[in-house]
Every structure is written in structure tokens, then in C-alpha cells.
């Protein structure tokens, strides 16, 4: 897949046995040295192969927590690179999910005003969604992704077999984004999603690689021509307005894509209550989404905390709340006139009906 970007064009390649292919991957690239940023859990799980891959190059092992994506932690990683005498002829190479991606991407875009960066996504969410689109983000104070830049990796290489070792919650987090993108596409892609989800094992089945690829293609169709998120790309926030607020209010007790699933359920209920979505469509979508809702203790959060974070949502404009609502497959639109009392009443109803299945 070749992706056009106003920052720099880049590519995505699917590779089997990636950890055995260092030579092949780096052979054609011009660089002095590599420095690796590696997700701590990934490193532990694949230690021998990863160490072989790193060879004599330097590596920084980083725990994938939202707290790493912070203003205060950034200094530590800039310092490490500078102390390693990283130059613009070197390449930063990241193995990890969305957290390592956001952190590395932000550093890559700002250190020396831009360095070379290669990304090997290791979670389903990063492979099917976040690896493309050029966004990099840092959390600020208690709010999600408030600081960031647009800076894609130079190259992305995906080995989907890495998903085999994900926890159920992290796998379902990727499924959450996969569902979102297919609900934002068309009937053909929606049928592809239903066919894929009807399998017993969502990793070990013949539709798996195809669904990861179709998710990337749908995402590209949304940001092609709107990379800097001023129009159509905004719609990809379907499920994210409430989802981000829930993540932050619960101190990240739910994985990102699971929060997006809950956020889509919330947006759909609000759409139903506004008469935008029909009851039959609402029930059809809810049956699908709720299969992957995580168990969540709603006593961990309050509506006031959720409202606090919704108010700080970077997508909000005007004096009311902003949310992407939905009518049907491929029919989402941004609403900037949502009143506090509408959110409170939807919340009450949503929480009272909520059943986490896992
Ligand atoms: N930049 C973007 O465009 C974009 C888009 C969507 C989400 N995000 C961000 O991505 C983050 C979520 O990303 P994520 O879901 O990949 O989570 P993550 O990076 O936190 O990884 C989830 C967990 O999986 C572990 N892990 C990584 N690879 C593994 C493997 N192969 N096997 C077993 N465990 C593994 C990690 O250590 C972590 O515990 C959020 O911070 C979100 O805001 C960014």
C-alpha cells in the first residue's frame, strides 16, 4: 500500500516472519545506525528473536502505558537519543502498539525538526488502524491526545502473526476499531465484517489478513485529501468523543478500542433518541457491538467526570458538545449542538442497559 502524505509519502508492507527479515528490510535504506524503541511486553514475549534482530544496535525498552505518552516522560526519551548521539542519518525503529507509536512519532517529528522513523506495529489496533494517517499524540494533564503533530513513519511493516500473543482485551480493542471502520464504509464492506465476525476464532481464520487490509483501505479513503483532519476525516471520531472521555475518566481502565465500542453504542443511542437512527438499525448495531463490550464497572466513573472530559475534547466547537452521530452504514455526521441534559439522560439509559459480555 502506498500512502500519499503532505508530510512525506510512505508505504505499508505485509511481511511473514518479520523478525527473521532484518537484512531484507534494511538492505535498501541509507543510514548510519538504528535505535530501537521496543514495547516492554512485546520484548518479553519475543525476547530471543527480538534480541537477534537488534543485534549490536541500541534499544530502549518502554512500558506501553498511557502515562508514557506524557509531556514529562518525553524528556527522558529525547535525552536517551541525544546521549546515544542520534543524528539525522540514523533511523528510529519502533516495535509496539499505538502507545509506542504515538510516543515515537511525536519524538520523531520534533527531534531535530524531524528524523527518519520506521514502524513495526505489534497490536491489532496499530496494524489495522493507527499505523497510517500520520497522527502522533501525547496526553496532557488528565486529558487524552491533546498535544500532537502529523508525522508518518517512512515505512511500515506488518506481521499479523504478532497478534497471536495479544490479551483478549487488546485483541478486542483492535476489533473495536475494525468494526468502526466497516460501519463507516458501505454494504459490501459491512458484509465482509459480518462474514469475518461470524468465525469461531477471530485470529485463526482465512479472513483475518483481509479484514486488516480492508480496514486500512477504508481509513485511507477517509483521510486521503483531508490528512490534517479539517473535514471528512473528523467523522472517524465516531465512538471517540464518549470513548476518549471514558478512557480518561476511568484512568484508562478500558483499552482504547473497547472504549470506542462503548462510545459507538453511546452515539447510536443518542442518534436513536434524536430520531436519526431507526429502532431496527439501532438494535442490529447494538447486537453486533455489544458482543465485544468489555465488562466495565460504571461505579468507577461519574457522569460529571465524563462531562469534564467531553468539554476538553479537542474536536469540540461552540458552547455545546460535539459528537459523531450515525444513521446507518456509511452515514455518520458530526453534530455540534448536543446539550448537557441530552448527554446526561442518554448516559443514564445507556448505563442501565449496559451488559459487558466478556
Ligand atoms: N496515532 C493514531 O492515529 C492513533 C489511532 C488510534 C489509537 N491511538 C492510540 O493508540 C493507543 C492504543 O494502542 P494499542 O491498542 O495498540 O495499545 P498499546 O500500545 O497500549 O498496547 C496494548 C498492550 O499490548 C501489549 N502488546 C503490544 N504488542 C503485543 C504483542 N504482539 N503481544 C502481546 N502484547 C502486546 C502492550 O505492551 C500493551 O500492554 C492509545 O493511546 C490511542 O490513543 C493512536
Coordinates of C-alpha atoms and ligand atoms in Angstrom, one line a residue:
X1 CA 0.0 0.0 0.0
X2 CA 1.4 3.4 -1.0
X3 CA 0.2 6.4 1.0
X4 CA 0.3 10.0 -0.2
X5 CA 1.0 12.5 2.6
X6 CA 1.6 16.2 2.7
X7 CA 4.5 15.5 5.2
X8 CA 6.1 12.6 3.2
X9 CA 4.7 9.7 1.1
X10 CA 5.1 6.3 2.8
X11 CA 4.4 2.6 2.4
X12 CA 2.8 -0.3 4.2
X13 CA 4.0 -3.8 3.6
X14 CA 2.7 -7.1 4.9
X15 CA 5.6 -9.5 5.8
X16 CA 5.6 -13.0 7.2
X17 CA 8.3 -13.9 9.7
X18 CA 9.3 -10.3 10.1
X19 CA 11.8 -11.0 12.9
X20 CA 13.8 -13.1 10.5
X21 CA 14.0 -10.4 7.8
X22 CA 16.1 -7.6 9.1
X23 CA 18.6 -7.8 6.2
X24 CA 15.8 -7.7 3.6
X25 CA 14.0 -4.8 5.3
X26 CA 17.0 -2.5 5.8
X27 CA 19.2 -3.5 2.8
X28 CA 18.0 -0.7 0.5
X29 CA 18.0 2.0 3.2
X30 CA 20.7 4.6 3.7
X31 CA 21.6 5.1 7.3
X32 CA 24.4 5.2 9.9
X33 CA 22.8 3.4 12.8
X34 CA 19.5 2.2 14.1
X35 CA 18.0 2.9 17.6
X36 CA 15.0 0.7 18.6
X37 CA 12.1 1.7 20.8
X38 CA 10.5 -1.5 21.9
X39 CA 7.3 -2.3 23.8
X40 CA 8.2 -4.0 27.1
X41 CA 5.6 -6.7 26.9
X42 CA 6.4 -7.4 23.2
X43 CA 10.1 -7.6 24.1
X44 CA 9.5 -10.1 26.9
X45 CA 7.3 -12.3 24.7
X46 CA 9.6 -12.4 21.7
X47 CA 12.9 -11.8 23.5
X48 CA 15.3 -14.1 21.7
X49 CA 14.1 -13.2 18.2
X50 CA 14.0 -9.5 19.1
X51 CA 17.5 -9.5 20.5
X52 CA 18.7 -11.3 17.4
X53 CA 17.0 -8.6 15.3
X54 CA 18.5 -5.8 17.3
X55 CA 22.0 -7.3 17.0
X56 CA 24.6 -4.7 18.0
X57 CA 22.3 -1.7 17.7
X58 CA 21.0 0.1 20.8
X59 CA 17.5 -0.3 22.2
X60 CA 15.2 1.4 24.7
X61 CA 12.6 -0.8 26.3
X62 CA 9.4 1.1 27.1
X63 CA 6.3 0.0 29.0
X64 CA 3.1 0.7 27.0
X65 CA 1.1 2.8 29.4
X66 CA -0.9 5.9 28.7
X67 CA 1.3 7.7 31.3
X68 CA 4.3 7.2 28.9
X69 CA 2.5 9.4 26.4
X70 CA 3.1 12.4 28.6
X71 CA 4.9 15.7 28.4
X72 CA 7.0 14.7 31.5
X73 CA 8.2 11.4 30.0
X74 CA 9.2 12.9 26.7
X75 CA 12.3 14.5 28.1
X76 CA 13.6 11.1 29.2
X77 CA 13.4 9.7 25.6
X78 CA 14.8 12.8 23.9
X79 CA 17.7 12.6 26.4
X80 CA 18.3 9.0 25.6
X81 CA 18.5 9.6 21.9
X82 CA 20.7 12.6 22.3
X83 CA 23.1 10.7 24.7
X84 CA 23.3 7.9 22.1
X85 CA 24.4 10.7 19.7
X86 CA 21.5 10.1 17.4
X87 CA 21.9 12.0 14.1
X88 CA 19.6 12.7 11.2
X89 CA 21.4 10.0 9.3
X90 CA 20.2 7.4 11.9
X91 CA 16.8 5.7 12.0
X92 CA 14.4 5.3 14.9
X93 CA 12.7 1.9 14.7
X94 CA 9.7 1.2 16.8
X95 CA 8.2 -2.2 17.7
X96 CA 4.9 -1.7 19.6
X97 CA 1.2 -0.8 19.6
X98 CA -0.5 2.6 19.5
X99 CA 1.2 3.9 22.7
X100 CA 4.8 3.3 21.4
X101 CA 3.7 4.7 18.0
X102 CA 2.3 7.9 19.4
X103 CA 5.3 8.4 21.6
X104 CA 7.9 7.6 18.9
X105 CA 6.0 9.5 16.3
X106 CA 5.9 12.7 18.4
X107 CA 9.6 12.4 19.2
X108 CA 10.4 11.6 15.5
X109 CA 8.6 14.7 14.4
X110 CA 10.2 17.1 16.9
X111 CA 13.7 15.9 17.5
X112 CA 16.0 17.9 15.2
X113 CA 12.7 19.0 13.5
X114 CA 12.2 15.5 12.1
X115 CA 14.1 12.3 12.0
X116 CA 13.8 9.0 10.0
X117 CA 11.4 6.6 11.5
X118 CA 10.3 3.0 10.7
X119 CA 7.3 1.4 12.5
X120 CA 6.6 -2.3 13.1
X121 CA 3.1 -2.3 14.6
X122 CA 2.6 -5.3 17.0
X123 CA -1.0 -4.9 18.1
X124 CA -4.1 -5.4 16.1
X125 CA -5.2 -1.8 16.7
X126 CA -1.9 -0.5 15.4
X127 CA -1.8 -2.8 12.4
X128 CA -5.4 -2.2 11.3
X129 CA -5.7 1.4 12.2
X130 CA -3.3 3.7 13.9
X131 CA -0.1 2.9 11.8
X132 CA -1.4 5.0 8.9
X133 CA -2.9 8.5 9.0
X134 CA 0.2 10.3 10.4
X135 CA -1.2 11.4 13.7
X136 CA 1.1 11.4 16.8
X137 CA -0.3 12.3 20.2
X138 CA 0.7 13.0 23.8
X139 CA -1.7 13.2 26.7
X140 CA -1.8 16.3 28.8
X141 CA -2.7 16.6 32.4
X142 CA -5.7 14.2 32.6
X143 CA -6.8 14.6 29.0
X144 CA -6.2 12.3 26.1
X145 CA -4.1 13.2 23.0
X146 CA -4.3 17.0 23.5
X147 CA -0.8 17.6 22.1
X148 CA 0.4 16.2 18.8
X149 CA 1.6 16.5 15.3
X150 CA 1.2 15.0 11.9
X151 CA 4.2 12.8 11.1
X152 CA 4.0 9.4 9.4
X153 CA 6.7 6.7 9.6
X154 CA 8.9 6.4 6.5
X155 CA 7.9 2.8 6.2
X156 CA 5.5 0.4 8.0
X157 CA 5.9 -3.3 8.0
X158 CA 3.1 -5.5 9.3
X159 CA 3.5 -9.1 10.5
X160 CA -0.1 -10.1 11.6
X161 CA 1.2 -13.2 13.5
X162 CA 2.2 -10.8 16.3
X163 CA -1.5 -10.5 17.2
X164 CA -1.5 -14.2 18.3
X165 CA 0.0 -13.2 21.7
X166 CA -2.3 -10.3 22.5
X167 CA -4.6 -10.5 25.5
X168 CA -8.3 -10.8 24.8
X169 CA -8.9 -7.2 25.8
X170 CA -6.1 -5.9 23.5
X171 CA -7.3 -8.1 20.6
X172 CA -10.9 -6.9 21.1
X173 CA -9.6 -3.4 21.2
X174 CA -8.4 -3.8 17.6
X175 CA -11.7 -5.5 16.8
X176 CA -13.4 -2.3 18.1
X177 CA -11.7 -0.1 15.5
X178 CA -12.2 -2.7 12.8
X179 CA -15.9 -2.7 13.5
X180 CA -16.0 1.1 13.5
X181 CA -14.3 1.4 10.1
X182 CA -16.6 -1.1 8.5
X183 CA -19.7 0.6 9.9
X184 CA -18.3 3.7 8.2
X185 CA -17.9 2.1 4.8
X186 CA -20.5 0.6 2.6
X187 CA -22.8 -2.5 2.5
X188 CA -20.1 -4.6 0.7
X189 CA -17.6 -3.9 3.5
X190 CA -20.2 -4.3 6.2
X191 CA -21.0 -7.8 4.8
X192 CA -17.2 -8.6 4.8
X193 CA -17.2 -7.6 8.5
X194 CA -20.2 -9.8 9.3
X195 CA -18.6 -12.7 7.5
X196 CA -15.3 -12.2 9.4
X197 CA -17.0 -11.9 12.8
X198 CA -19.1 -15.0 12.2
X199 CA -16.0 -17.2 12.5
X200 CA -15.3 -19.0 15.8
X201 CA -11.7 -17.9 16.1
X202 CA -11.1 -14.3 15.0
X203 CA -7.4 -14.7 14.7
X204 CA -7.0 -18.1 13.2
X205 CA -9.3 -17.7 10.2
X206 CA -8.9 -17.1 6.5
X207 CA -10.5 -13.7 6.6
X208 CA -8.1 -12.2 9.2
X209 CA -5.4 -10.6 6.9
X210 CA -8.1 -9.5 4.5
X211 CA -10.0 -7.6 7.3
X212 CA -6.8 -5.9 8.5
X213 CA -6.2 -4.7 4.9
X214 CA -9.8 -3.6 4.2
X215 CA -9.7 -1.6 7.5
X216 CA -6.6 0.2 6.3
X217 CA -8.1 0.9 2.9
X218 CA -11.3 2.3 4.5
X219 CA -9.2 4.5 6.8
X220 CA -7.2 5.8 3.8
X221 CA -10.4 6.6 1.9
X222 CA -11.3 9.0 4.8
X223 CA -8.0 10.8 5.2
X224 CA -7.0 11.0 1.5
X225 CA -7.4 14.7 0.8
X226 CA -8.0 15.5 4.4
X227 CA -4.9 14.4 6.2
X228 CA -4.9 17.4 8.6
X229 CA -8.4 16.5 9.8
X230 CA -10.4 19.6 8.9
X231 CA -13.3 17.9 7.1
X232 CA -14.4 14.3 6.3
X233 CA -11.6 12.7 8.4
X234 CA -13.4 14.2 11.5
X235 CA -16.0 11.6 11.1
X236 CA -13.6 8.9 12.1
X237 CA -14.2 10.2 15.6
X238 CA -17.4 8.1 15.6
X239 CA -17.2 6.4 19.0
X240 CA -14.2 8.5 20.1
X241 CA -15.9 11.5 21.7
X242 CA -17.5 9.5 24.5
X243 CA -14.8 6.8 24.2
X244 CA -11.9 9.2 25.0
X245 CA -13.8 10.8 27.8
X246 CA -14.5 7.3 29.3
X247 CA -10.8 6.3 28.9
X248 CA -9.6 9.4 30.7
X249 CA -12.3 9.4 33.4
X250 CA -11.6 5.7 34.3
X251 CA -7.9 6.3 34.3
X252 CA -7.5 4.0 31.3
X253 CA -9.4 1.0 32.9
X254 CA -10.6 0.1 29.4
X255 CA -8.4 -0.5 26.3
X256 CA -8.7 2.3 23.6
X257 CA -10.7 0.3 21.0
X258 CA -13.0 -1.1 23.7
X259 CA -13.8 2.4 24.8
X260 CA -14.5 3.2 21.1
X261 CA -17.0 0.3 21.0
X262 CA -18.8 1.7 24.1
X263 CA -18.6 5.2 22.5
X264 CA -20.3 3.9 19.3
X265 CA -23.0 2.3 21.5
X266 CA -23.5 5.7 23.2
X267 CA -23.5 7.7 20.0
X268 CA -26.0 5.2 18.5
X269 CA -28.4 5.5 21.5
X270 CA -28.2 9.3 21.2
X271 CA -28.9 9.0 17.5
X272 CA -31.9 6.8 18.2
X273 CA -33.2 9.3 20.8
X274 CA -32.9 12.1 18.3
X275 CA -34.8 10.1 15.7
X276 CA -31.8 9.9 13.4
X277 CA -31.4 6.2 13.7
X278 CA -34.3 3.7 13.4
X279 CA -35.0 1.3 16.2
X280 CA -34.3 -1.7 13.9
X281 CA -30.9 -0.3 12.9
X282 CA -30.1 0.6 16.5
X283 CA -30.9 -3.0 17.6
X284 CA -28.9 -4.5 14.7
X285 CA -25.8 -2.4 15.5
X286 CA -26.2 -2.9 19.3
X287 CA -26.3 -6.7 18.8
X288 CA -23.0 -6.5 16.9
X289 CA -21.2 -4.0 19.0
X290 CA -22.3 -5.4 22.4
X291 CA -20.7 -8.8 21.7
X292 CA -17.3 -7.1 22.3
X293 CA -18.2 -4.7 25.1
X294 CA -15.8 -5.2 28.0
X295 CA -17.0 -5.8 31.5
X296 CA -17.0 -2.4 32.9
X297 CA -17.8 -1.2 36.5
X298 CA -19.7 2.0 35.9
X299 CA -19.2 3.0 39.5
X300 CA -15.6 3.7 38.6
X301 CA -16.8 6.9 36.8
X302 CA -19.4 9.5 37.1
X303 CA -21.3 11.5 34.5
X304 CA -19.7 14.7 35.9
X305 CA -16.2 13.3 35.2
X306 CA -17.3 12.2 31.7
X307 CA -18.7 15.7 31.0
X308 CA -15.5 17.3 32.3
X309 CA -13.5 15.3 29.7
X310 CA -16.1 15.9 26.9
X311 CA -15.7 19.6 27.5
X312 CA -12.0 19.3 26.9
X313 CA -12.4 17.3 23.7
X314 CA -10.2 19.0 21.1
X315 CA -12.9 18.4 18.4
X316 CA -15.5 20.5 20.3
X317 CA -16.6 23.8 18.9
X318 CA -19.2 26.3 20.1
X319 CA -20.8 26.2 23.5
X320 CA -22.4 22.8 23.3
X321 CA -21.0 19.3 23.0
X322 CA -19.7 17.7 19.8
X323 CA -20.3 14.0 18.8
X324 CA -20.3 12.0 15.6
X325 CA -23.8 10.5 15.3
X326 CA -25.0 7.7 13.0
X327 CA -28.0 6.9 10.8
X328 CA -26.8 3.7 9.0
X329 CA -23.7 2.0 7.5
X330 CA -21.6 4.8 6.0
X331 CA -23.9 7.5 7.2
X332 CA -22.2 9.3 10.1
X333 CA -22.1 13.0 10.6
X334 CA -20.7 15.5 13.1
X335 CA -23.2 17.2 15.5
X336 CA -22.0 20.3 17.4
X337 CA -25.3 21.1 19.2
X338 CA -25.6 18.4 21.8
X339 CA -26.8 19.7 25.1
X340 CA -25.6 18.6 28.5
X341 CA -29.0 17.4 29.5
X342 CA -29.2 15.2 26.4
X343 CA -25.9 13.6 27.4
X344 CA -27.0 13.1 31.0
X345 CA -30.2 11.4 30.0
X346 CA -28.6 9.2 27.4
X347 CA -25.9 8.2 29.9
X348 CA -28.5 7.1 32.5
X349 CA -30.2 5.0 29.9
X350 CA -27.0 3.6 28.4
X351 CA -25.5 2.6 31.8
X352 CA -28.8 1.0 33.0
X353 CA -28.9 -1.3 29.8
X354 CA -25.2 -2.0 29.6
X355 CA -24.1 -5.6 29.7
X356 CA -20.4 -6.4 29.3
X357 CA -20.1 -9.8 27.8
X358 CA -16.5 -10.7 28.4
Ligands
LIG1 N1 -1.9 7.8 16.3 C1 -3.1 7.4 15.9 O1 -3.5 7.6 14.8 C2 -3.9 6.5 16.9 C3 -5.0 5.9 16.5 C4 -5.7 5.1 17.4 C5 -5.2 4.9 18.6 N2 -4.1 5.6 19.0 C6 -3.5 5.4 20.4 O2 -3.1 4.1 20.5 C7 -3.1 3.7 21.8 C8 -3.7 2.3 21.9 O3 -3.0 1.4 21.1 P1 -2.9 -0.1 21.3 O4 -4.3 -0.6 21.4 O5 -2.1 -0.7 20.3 O6 -2.4 -0.3 22.8 P2 -0.9 -0.4 23.4 O7 0.1 0.2 22.6 O8 -1.1 0.1 24.8 O9 -0.7 -1.9 23.5 C9 -1.7 -2.7 24.3 C10 -1.0 -3.8 25.1 O10 -0.5 -4.8 24.2 C11 0.9 -5.1 24.6 N3 1.5 -5.6 23.4 C12 2.0 -5.0 22.3 N4 2.3 -5.9 21.3 C13 2.0 -7.1 21.8 C14 2.0 -8.4 21.3 N5 2.4 -8.6 20.0 N6 1.6 -9.4 22.0 C15 1.2 -9.2 23.3 N7 1.1 -8.0 23.9 C16 1.5 -6.9 23.1 C17 1.4 -3.8 25.1 O11 2.5 -3.9 25.9 C18 0.2 -3.3 25.9 O12 0.2 -3.9 27.2 C19 -3.9 4.7 22.6 O13 -3.0 5.5 23.3 C20 -4.6 5.5 21.5 O14 -4.8 6.8 21.9 C21 -3.4 6.3 18.2

